[in-house]
Tab-separated table of N, CA and C and ligand atoms in Angstrom:
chain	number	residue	atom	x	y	z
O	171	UNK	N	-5.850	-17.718	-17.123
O	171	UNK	CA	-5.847	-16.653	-16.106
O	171	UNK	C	-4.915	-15.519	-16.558
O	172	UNK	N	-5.279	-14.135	-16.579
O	172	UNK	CA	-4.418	-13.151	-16.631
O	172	UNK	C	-4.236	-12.212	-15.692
O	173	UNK	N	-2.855	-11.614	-15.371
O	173	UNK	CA	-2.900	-10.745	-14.324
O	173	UNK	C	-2.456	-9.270	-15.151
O	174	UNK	N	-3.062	-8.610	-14.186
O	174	UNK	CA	-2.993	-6.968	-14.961
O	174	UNK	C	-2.659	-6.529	-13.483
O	175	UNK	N	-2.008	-5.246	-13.125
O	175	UNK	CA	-1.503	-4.620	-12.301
O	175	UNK	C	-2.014	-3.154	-12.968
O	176	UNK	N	-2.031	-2.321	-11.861
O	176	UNK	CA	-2.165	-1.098	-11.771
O	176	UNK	C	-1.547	-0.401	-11.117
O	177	UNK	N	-0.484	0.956	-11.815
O	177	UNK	CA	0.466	1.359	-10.621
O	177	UNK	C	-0.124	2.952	-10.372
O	178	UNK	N	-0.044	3.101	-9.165
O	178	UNK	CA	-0.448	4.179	-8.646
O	178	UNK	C	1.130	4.808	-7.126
O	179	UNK	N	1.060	6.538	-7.480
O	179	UNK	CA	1.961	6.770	-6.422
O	179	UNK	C	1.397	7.404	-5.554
O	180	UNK	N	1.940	7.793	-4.539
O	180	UNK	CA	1.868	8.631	-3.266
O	180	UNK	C	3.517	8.967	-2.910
O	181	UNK	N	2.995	10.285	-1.817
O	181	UNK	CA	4.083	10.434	-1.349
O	181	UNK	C	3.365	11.048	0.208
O	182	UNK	N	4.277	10.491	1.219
O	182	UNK	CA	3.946	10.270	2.615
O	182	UNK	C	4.796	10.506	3.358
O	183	UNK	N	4.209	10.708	4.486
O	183	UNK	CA	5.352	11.147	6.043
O	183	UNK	C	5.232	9.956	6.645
O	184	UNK	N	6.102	9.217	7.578
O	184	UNK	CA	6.233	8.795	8.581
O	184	UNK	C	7.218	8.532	9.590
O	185	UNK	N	7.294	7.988	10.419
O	185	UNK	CA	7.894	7.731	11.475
O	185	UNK	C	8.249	6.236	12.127
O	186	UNK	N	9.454	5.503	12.163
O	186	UNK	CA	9.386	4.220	12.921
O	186	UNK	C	9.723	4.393	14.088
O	187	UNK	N	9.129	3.912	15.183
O	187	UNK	CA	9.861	4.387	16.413
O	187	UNK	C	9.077	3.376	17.672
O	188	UNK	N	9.256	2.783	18.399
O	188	UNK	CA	9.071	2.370	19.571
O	188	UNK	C	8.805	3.360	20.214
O	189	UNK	N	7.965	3.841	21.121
O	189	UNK	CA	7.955	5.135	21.637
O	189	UNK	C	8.482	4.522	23.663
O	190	UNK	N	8.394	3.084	23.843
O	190	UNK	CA	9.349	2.864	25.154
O	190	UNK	C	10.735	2.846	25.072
O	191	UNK	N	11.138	3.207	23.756
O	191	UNK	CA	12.740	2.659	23.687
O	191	UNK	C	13.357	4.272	23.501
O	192	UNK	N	14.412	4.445	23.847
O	192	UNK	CA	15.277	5.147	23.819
O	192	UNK	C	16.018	5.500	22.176
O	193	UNK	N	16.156	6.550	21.697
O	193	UNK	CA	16.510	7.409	20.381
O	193	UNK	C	17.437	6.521	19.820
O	194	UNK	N	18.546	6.228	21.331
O	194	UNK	CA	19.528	5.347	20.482
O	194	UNK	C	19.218	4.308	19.737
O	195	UNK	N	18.624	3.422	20.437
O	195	UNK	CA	17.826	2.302	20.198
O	195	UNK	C	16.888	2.014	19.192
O	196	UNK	N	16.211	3.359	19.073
O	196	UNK	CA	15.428	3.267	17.796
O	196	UNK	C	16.156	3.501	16.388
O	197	UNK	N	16.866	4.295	16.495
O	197	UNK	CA	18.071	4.928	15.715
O	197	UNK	C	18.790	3.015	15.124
O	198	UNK	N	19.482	2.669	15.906
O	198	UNK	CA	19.709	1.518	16.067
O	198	UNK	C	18.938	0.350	15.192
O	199	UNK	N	17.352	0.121	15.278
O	199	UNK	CA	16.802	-0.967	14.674
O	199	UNK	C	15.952	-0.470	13.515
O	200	UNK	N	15.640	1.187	13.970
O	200	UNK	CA	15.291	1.800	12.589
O	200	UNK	C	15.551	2.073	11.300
O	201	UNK	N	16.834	2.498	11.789
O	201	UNK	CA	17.697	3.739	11.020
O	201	UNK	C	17.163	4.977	10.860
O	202	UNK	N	17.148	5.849	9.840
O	202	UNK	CA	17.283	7.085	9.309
O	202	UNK	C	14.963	7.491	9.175
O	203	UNK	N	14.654	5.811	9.217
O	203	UNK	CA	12.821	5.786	9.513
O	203	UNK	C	12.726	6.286	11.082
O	204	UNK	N	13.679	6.408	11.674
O	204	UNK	CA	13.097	6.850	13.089
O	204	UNK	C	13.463	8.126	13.491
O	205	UNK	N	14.075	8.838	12.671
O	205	UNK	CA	13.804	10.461	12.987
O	205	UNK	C	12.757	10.731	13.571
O	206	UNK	N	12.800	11.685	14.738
O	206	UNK	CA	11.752	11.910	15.814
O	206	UNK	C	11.138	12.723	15.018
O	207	UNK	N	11.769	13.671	14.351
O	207	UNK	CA	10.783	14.618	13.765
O	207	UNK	C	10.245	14.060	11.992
O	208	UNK	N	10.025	13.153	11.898
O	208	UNK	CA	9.453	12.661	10.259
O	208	UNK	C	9.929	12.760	9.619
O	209	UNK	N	9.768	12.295	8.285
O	209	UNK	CA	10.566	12.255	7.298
O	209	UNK	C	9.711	11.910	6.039
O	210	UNK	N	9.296	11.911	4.477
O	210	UNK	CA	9.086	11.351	3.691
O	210	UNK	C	9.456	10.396	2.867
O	211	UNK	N	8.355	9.747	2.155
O	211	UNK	CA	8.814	8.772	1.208
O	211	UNK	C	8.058	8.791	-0.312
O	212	UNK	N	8.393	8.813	-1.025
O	212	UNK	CA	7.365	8.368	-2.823
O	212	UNK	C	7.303	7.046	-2.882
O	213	UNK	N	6.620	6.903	-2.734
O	213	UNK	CA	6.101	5.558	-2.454
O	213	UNK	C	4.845	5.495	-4.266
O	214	UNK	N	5.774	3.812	-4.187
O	214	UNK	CA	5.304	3.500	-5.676
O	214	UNK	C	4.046	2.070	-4.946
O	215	UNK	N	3.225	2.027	-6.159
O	215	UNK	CA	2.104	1.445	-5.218
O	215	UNK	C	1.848	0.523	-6.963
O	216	UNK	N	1.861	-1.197	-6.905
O	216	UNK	CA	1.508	-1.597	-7.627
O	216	UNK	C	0.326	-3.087	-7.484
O	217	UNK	N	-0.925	-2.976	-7.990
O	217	UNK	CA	-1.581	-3.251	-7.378
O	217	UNK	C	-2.245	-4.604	-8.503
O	218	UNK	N	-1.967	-6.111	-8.281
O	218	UNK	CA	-2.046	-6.743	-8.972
O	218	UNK	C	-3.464	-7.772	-9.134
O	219	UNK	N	-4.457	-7.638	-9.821
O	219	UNK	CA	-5.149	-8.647	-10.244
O	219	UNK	C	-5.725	-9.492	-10.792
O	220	UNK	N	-6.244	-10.710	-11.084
O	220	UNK	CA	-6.126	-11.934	-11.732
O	220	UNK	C	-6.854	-12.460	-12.073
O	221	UNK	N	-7.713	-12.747	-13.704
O	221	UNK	CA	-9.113	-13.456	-14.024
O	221	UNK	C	-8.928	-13.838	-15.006
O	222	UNK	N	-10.732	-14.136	-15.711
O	222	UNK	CA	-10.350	-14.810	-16.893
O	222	UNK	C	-10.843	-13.392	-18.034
O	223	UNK	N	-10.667	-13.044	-19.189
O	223	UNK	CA	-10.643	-11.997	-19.527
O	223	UNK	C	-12.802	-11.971	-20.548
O	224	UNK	N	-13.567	-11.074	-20.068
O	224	UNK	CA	-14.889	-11.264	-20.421
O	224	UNK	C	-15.041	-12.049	-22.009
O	225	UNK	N	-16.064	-12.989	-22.410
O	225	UNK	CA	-16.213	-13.059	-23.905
O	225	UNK	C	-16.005	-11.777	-24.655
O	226	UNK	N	-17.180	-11.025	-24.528
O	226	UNK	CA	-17.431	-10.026	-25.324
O	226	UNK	C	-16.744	-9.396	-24.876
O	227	UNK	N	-16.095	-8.571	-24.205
O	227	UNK	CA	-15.375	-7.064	-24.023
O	227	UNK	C	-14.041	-7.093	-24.253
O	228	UNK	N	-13.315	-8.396	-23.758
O	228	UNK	CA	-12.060	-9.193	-23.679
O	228	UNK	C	-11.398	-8.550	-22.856
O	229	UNK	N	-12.135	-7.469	-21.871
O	229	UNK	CA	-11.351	-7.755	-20.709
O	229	UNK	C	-11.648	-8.229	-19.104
O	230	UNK	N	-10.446	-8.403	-18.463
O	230	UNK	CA	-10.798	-8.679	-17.201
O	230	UNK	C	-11.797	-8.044	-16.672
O	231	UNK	N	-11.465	-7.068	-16.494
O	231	UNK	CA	-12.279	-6.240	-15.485
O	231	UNK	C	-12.245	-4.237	-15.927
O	232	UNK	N	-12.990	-3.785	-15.555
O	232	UNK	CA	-12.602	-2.640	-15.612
O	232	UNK	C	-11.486	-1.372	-15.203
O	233	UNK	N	-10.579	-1.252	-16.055
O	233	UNK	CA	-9.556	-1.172	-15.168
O	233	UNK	C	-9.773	0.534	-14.481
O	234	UNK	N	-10.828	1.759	-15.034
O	234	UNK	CA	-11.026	2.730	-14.431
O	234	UNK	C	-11.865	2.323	-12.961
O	235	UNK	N	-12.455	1.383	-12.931
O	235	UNK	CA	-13.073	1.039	-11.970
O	235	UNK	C	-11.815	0.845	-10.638
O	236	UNK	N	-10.974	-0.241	-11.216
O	236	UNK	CA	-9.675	-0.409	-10.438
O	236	UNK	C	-9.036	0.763	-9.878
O	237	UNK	N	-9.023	1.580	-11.199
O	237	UNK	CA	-8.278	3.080	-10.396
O	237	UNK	C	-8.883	3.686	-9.164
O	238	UNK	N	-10.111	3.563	-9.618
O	238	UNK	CA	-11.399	4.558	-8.712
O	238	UNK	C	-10.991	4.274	-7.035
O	239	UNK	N	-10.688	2.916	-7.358
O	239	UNK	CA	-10.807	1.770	-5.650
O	239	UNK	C	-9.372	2.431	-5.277
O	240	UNK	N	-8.697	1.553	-5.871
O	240	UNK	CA	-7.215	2.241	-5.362
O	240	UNK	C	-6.936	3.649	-4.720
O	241	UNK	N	-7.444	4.510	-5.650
O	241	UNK	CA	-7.235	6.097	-5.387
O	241	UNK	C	-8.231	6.333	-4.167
O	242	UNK	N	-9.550	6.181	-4.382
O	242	UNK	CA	-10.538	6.517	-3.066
O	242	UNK	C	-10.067	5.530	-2.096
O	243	UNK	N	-9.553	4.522	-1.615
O	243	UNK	CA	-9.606	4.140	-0.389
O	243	UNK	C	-7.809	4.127	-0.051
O	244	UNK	N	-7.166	4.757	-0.799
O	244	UNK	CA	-5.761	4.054	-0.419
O	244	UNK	C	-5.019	5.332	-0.900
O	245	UNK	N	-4.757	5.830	-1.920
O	245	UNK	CA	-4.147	7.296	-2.375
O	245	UNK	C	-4.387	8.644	-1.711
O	246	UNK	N	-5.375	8.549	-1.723
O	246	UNK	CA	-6.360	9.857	-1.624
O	246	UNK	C	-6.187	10.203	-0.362
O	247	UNK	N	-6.232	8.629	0.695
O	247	UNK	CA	-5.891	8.775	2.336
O	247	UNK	C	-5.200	9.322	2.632
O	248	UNK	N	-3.681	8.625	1.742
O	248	UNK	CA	-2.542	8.476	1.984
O	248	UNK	C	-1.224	9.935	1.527
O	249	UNK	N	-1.857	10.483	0.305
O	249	UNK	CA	-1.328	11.703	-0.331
O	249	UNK	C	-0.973	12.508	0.313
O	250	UNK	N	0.098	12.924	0.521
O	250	UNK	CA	0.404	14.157	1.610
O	250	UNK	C	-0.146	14.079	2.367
O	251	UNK	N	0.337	13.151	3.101
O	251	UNK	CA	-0.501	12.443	4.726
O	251	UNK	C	0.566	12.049	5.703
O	252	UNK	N	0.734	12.133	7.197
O	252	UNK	CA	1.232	11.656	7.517
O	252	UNK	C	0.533	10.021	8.112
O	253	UNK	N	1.662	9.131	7.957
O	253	UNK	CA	0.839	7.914	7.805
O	253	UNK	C	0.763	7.252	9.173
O	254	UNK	N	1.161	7.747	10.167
O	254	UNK	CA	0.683	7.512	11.876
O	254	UNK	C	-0.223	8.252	12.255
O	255	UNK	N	-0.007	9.527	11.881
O	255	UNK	CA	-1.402	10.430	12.783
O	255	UNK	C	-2.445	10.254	11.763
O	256	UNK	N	-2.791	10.148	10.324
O	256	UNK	CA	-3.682	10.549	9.441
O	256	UNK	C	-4.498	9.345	9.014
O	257	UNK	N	-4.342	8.603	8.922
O	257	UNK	CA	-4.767	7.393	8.042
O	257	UNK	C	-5.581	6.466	8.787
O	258	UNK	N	-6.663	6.674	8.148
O	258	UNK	CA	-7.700	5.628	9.579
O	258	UNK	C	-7.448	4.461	9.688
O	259	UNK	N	-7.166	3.853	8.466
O	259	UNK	CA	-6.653	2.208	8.851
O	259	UNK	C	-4.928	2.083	8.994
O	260	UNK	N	-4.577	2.743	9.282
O	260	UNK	CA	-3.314	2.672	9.783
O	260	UNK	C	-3.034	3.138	11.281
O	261	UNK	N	-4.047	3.657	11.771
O	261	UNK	CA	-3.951	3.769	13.382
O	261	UNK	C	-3.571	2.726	14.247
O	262	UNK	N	-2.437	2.925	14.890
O	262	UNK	CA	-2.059	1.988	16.440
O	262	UNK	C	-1.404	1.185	15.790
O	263	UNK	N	-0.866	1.527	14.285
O	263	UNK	CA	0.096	0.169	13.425
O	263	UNK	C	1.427	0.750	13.607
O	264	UNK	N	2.555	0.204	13.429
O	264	UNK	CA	3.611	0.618	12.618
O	264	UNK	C	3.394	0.816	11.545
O	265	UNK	N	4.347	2.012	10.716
O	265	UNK	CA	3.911	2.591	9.446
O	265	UNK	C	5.203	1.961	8.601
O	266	UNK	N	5.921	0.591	9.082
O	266	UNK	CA	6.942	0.013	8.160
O	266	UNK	C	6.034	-0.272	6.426
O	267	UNK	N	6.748	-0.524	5.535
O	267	UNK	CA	6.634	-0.813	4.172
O	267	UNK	C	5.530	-2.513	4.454
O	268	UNK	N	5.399	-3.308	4.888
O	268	UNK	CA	5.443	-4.081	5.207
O	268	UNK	C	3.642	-4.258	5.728
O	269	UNK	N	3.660	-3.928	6.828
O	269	UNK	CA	2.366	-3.853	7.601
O	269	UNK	C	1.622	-2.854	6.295
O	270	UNK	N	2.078	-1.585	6.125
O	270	UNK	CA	1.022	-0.560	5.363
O	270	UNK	C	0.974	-2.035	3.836
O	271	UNK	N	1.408	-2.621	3.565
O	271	UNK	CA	1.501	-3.113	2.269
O	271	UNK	C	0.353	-4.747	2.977
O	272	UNK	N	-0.053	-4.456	3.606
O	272	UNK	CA	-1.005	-6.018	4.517
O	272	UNK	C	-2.265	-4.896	4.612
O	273	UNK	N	-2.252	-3.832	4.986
O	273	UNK	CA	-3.097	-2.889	5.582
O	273	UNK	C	-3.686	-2.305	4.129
O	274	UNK	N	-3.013	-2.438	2.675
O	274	UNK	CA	-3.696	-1.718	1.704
O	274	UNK	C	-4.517	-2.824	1.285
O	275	UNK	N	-3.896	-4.271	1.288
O	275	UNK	CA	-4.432	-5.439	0.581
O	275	UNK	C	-5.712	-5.612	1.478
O	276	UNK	N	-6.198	-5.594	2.632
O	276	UNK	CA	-7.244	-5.153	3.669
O	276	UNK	C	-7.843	-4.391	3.083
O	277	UNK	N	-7.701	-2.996	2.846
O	277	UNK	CA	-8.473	-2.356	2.515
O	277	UNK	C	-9.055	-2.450	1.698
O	278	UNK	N	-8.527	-2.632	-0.038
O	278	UNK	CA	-8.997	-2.907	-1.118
O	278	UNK	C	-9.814	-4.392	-1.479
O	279	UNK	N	-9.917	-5.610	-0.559
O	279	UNK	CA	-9.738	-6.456	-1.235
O	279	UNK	C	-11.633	-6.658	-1.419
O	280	UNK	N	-11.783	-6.322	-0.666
O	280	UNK	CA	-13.559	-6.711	-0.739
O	280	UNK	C	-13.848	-6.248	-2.070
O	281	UNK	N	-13.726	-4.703	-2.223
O	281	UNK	CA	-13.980	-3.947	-3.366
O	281	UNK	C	-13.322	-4.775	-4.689
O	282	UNK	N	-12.453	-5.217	-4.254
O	282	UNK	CA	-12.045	-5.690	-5.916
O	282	UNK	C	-12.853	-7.095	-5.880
O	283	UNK	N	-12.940	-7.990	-4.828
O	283	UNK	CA	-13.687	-9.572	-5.134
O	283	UNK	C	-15.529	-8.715	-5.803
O	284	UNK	N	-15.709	-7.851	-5.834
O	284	UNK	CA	-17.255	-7.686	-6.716
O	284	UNK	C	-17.007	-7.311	-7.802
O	285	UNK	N	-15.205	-6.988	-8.212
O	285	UNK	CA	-15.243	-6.969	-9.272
O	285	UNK	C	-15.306	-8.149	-10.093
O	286	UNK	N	-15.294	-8.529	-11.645
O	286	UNK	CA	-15.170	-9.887	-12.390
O	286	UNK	C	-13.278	-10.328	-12.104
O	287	UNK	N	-13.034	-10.071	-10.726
O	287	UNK	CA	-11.593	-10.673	-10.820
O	287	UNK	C	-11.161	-10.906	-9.419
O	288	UNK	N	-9.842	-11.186	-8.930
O	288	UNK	CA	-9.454	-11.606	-7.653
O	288	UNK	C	-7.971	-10.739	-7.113
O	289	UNK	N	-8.017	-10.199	-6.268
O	289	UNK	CA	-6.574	-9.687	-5.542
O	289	UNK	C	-5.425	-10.646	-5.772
O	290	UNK	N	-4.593	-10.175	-6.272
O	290	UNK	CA	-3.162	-11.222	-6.251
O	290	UNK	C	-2.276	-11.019	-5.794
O	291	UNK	N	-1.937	-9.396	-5.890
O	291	UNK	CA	-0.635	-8.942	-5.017
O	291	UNK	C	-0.391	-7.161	-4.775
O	292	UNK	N	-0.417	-7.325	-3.860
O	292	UNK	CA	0.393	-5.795	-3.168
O	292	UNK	C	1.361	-5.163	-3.139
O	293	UNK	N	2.524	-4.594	-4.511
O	293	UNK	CA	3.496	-4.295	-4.021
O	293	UNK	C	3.703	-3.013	-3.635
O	294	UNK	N	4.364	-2.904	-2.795
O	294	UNK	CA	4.952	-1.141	-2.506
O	294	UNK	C	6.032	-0.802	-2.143
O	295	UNK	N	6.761	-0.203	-2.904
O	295	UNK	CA	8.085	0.362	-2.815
O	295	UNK	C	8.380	1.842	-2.198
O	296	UNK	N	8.970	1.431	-1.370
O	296	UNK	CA	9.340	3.311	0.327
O	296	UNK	C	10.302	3.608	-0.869
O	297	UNK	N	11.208	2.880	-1.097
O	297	UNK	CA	12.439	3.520	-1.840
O	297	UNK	C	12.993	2.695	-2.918
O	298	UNK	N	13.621	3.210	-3.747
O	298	UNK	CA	13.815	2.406	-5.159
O	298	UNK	C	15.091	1.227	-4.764
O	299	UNK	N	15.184	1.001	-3.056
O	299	UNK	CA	15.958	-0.160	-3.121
O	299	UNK	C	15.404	-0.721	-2.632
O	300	UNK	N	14.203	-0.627	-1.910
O	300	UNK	CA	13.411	-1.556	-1.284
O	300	UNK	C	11.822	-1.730	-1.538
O	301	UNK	N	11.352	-2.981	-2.241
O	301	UNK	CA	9.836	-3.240	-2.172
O	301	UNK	C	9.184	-4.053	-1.544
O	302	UNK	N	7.843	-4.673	-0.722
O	302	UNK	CA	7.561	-5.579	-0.548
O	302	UNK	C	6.317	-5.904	-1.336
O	303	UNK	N	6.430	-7.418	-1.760
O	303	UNK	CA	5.004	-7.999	-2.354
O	303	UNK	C	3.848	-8.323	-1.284
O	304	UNK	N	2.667	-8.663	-0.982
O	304	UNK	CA	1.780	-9.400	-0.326
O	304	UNK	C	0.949	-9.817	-1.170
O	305	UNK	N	0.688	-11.222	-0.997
O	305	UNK	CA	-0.175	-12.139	-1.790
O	305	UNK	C	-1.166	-12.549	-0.809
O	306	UNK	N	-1.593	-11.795	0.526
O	306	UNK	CA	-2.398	-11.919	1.409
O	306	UNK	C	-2.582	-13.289	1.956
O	307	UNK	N	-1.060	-13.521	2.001
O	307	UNK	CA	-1.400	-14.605	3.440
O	307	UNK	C	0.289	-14.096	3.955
W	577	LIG	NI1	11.042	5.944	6.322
């Protein structure tokens, strides 16, 4: 089995916020993500998957194909976007690192199982001190 990753960036607006709770409060469990008025992030996007590599071609899968998916359903959304008001599969979510990183592995994963390979992992990094993986469970 080999895994190949593909990294792709964006850069995005959002907002964390409870909208029943009070500034302090959000301020409080947010931090500096719950500015009422938005804020950005560069967001690093690495997108991991896993097969056996073809006889003849010797590789997994196509990896422009990979780009294509990534960028049309997940970049392209997401690019100078704000990621609460803009993003169709991110509506009525929180826009934490976390959920959007469950919400990309959703999006992409059908498209990649027709490829010759399998989804393995989701990472995405808001900021260069913080990333999360999803291995979709
Ligand atoms: Ni933030």
């Amino acid at each position: 089995m080999v895994y190949i990753t593909r990294k792709e960036r964006f850069s995005a607006a959002h907002k964390l916020s409870i909208p029943e709770w009070s500034d302090e409060k959000n301020l409080e469990v947010f931090g500096k993500c719950s500015n009422p008025n938005w804020h950005g992030h560069n967001y690093e996007l690495w997108v991991t998957v896993k097969g056996e590599p073809d006889k003849q071609t010797g590789f997994v899968l196509d990896l422009r194909r990979l780009s294509e998916i990534i960028n049309e359903k997940i970049v392209d959304k997401l690019d100078h976007k704000n990621i609460n008001m803009d993003v169709d599969f991110m509506k009525g979510k929180m826009s934490s690192t976390e959920v959007l990183a469950i919400a990309i592995w959703d999006e992409i994963k059908l498209h990649i199982d027709k490829l010759n390979c399998k989804l393995h992992c989701v990472k995405l990094q808001e900021t260069s001190k913080n990333s999360v993986e999803y291995f979709g469970e």
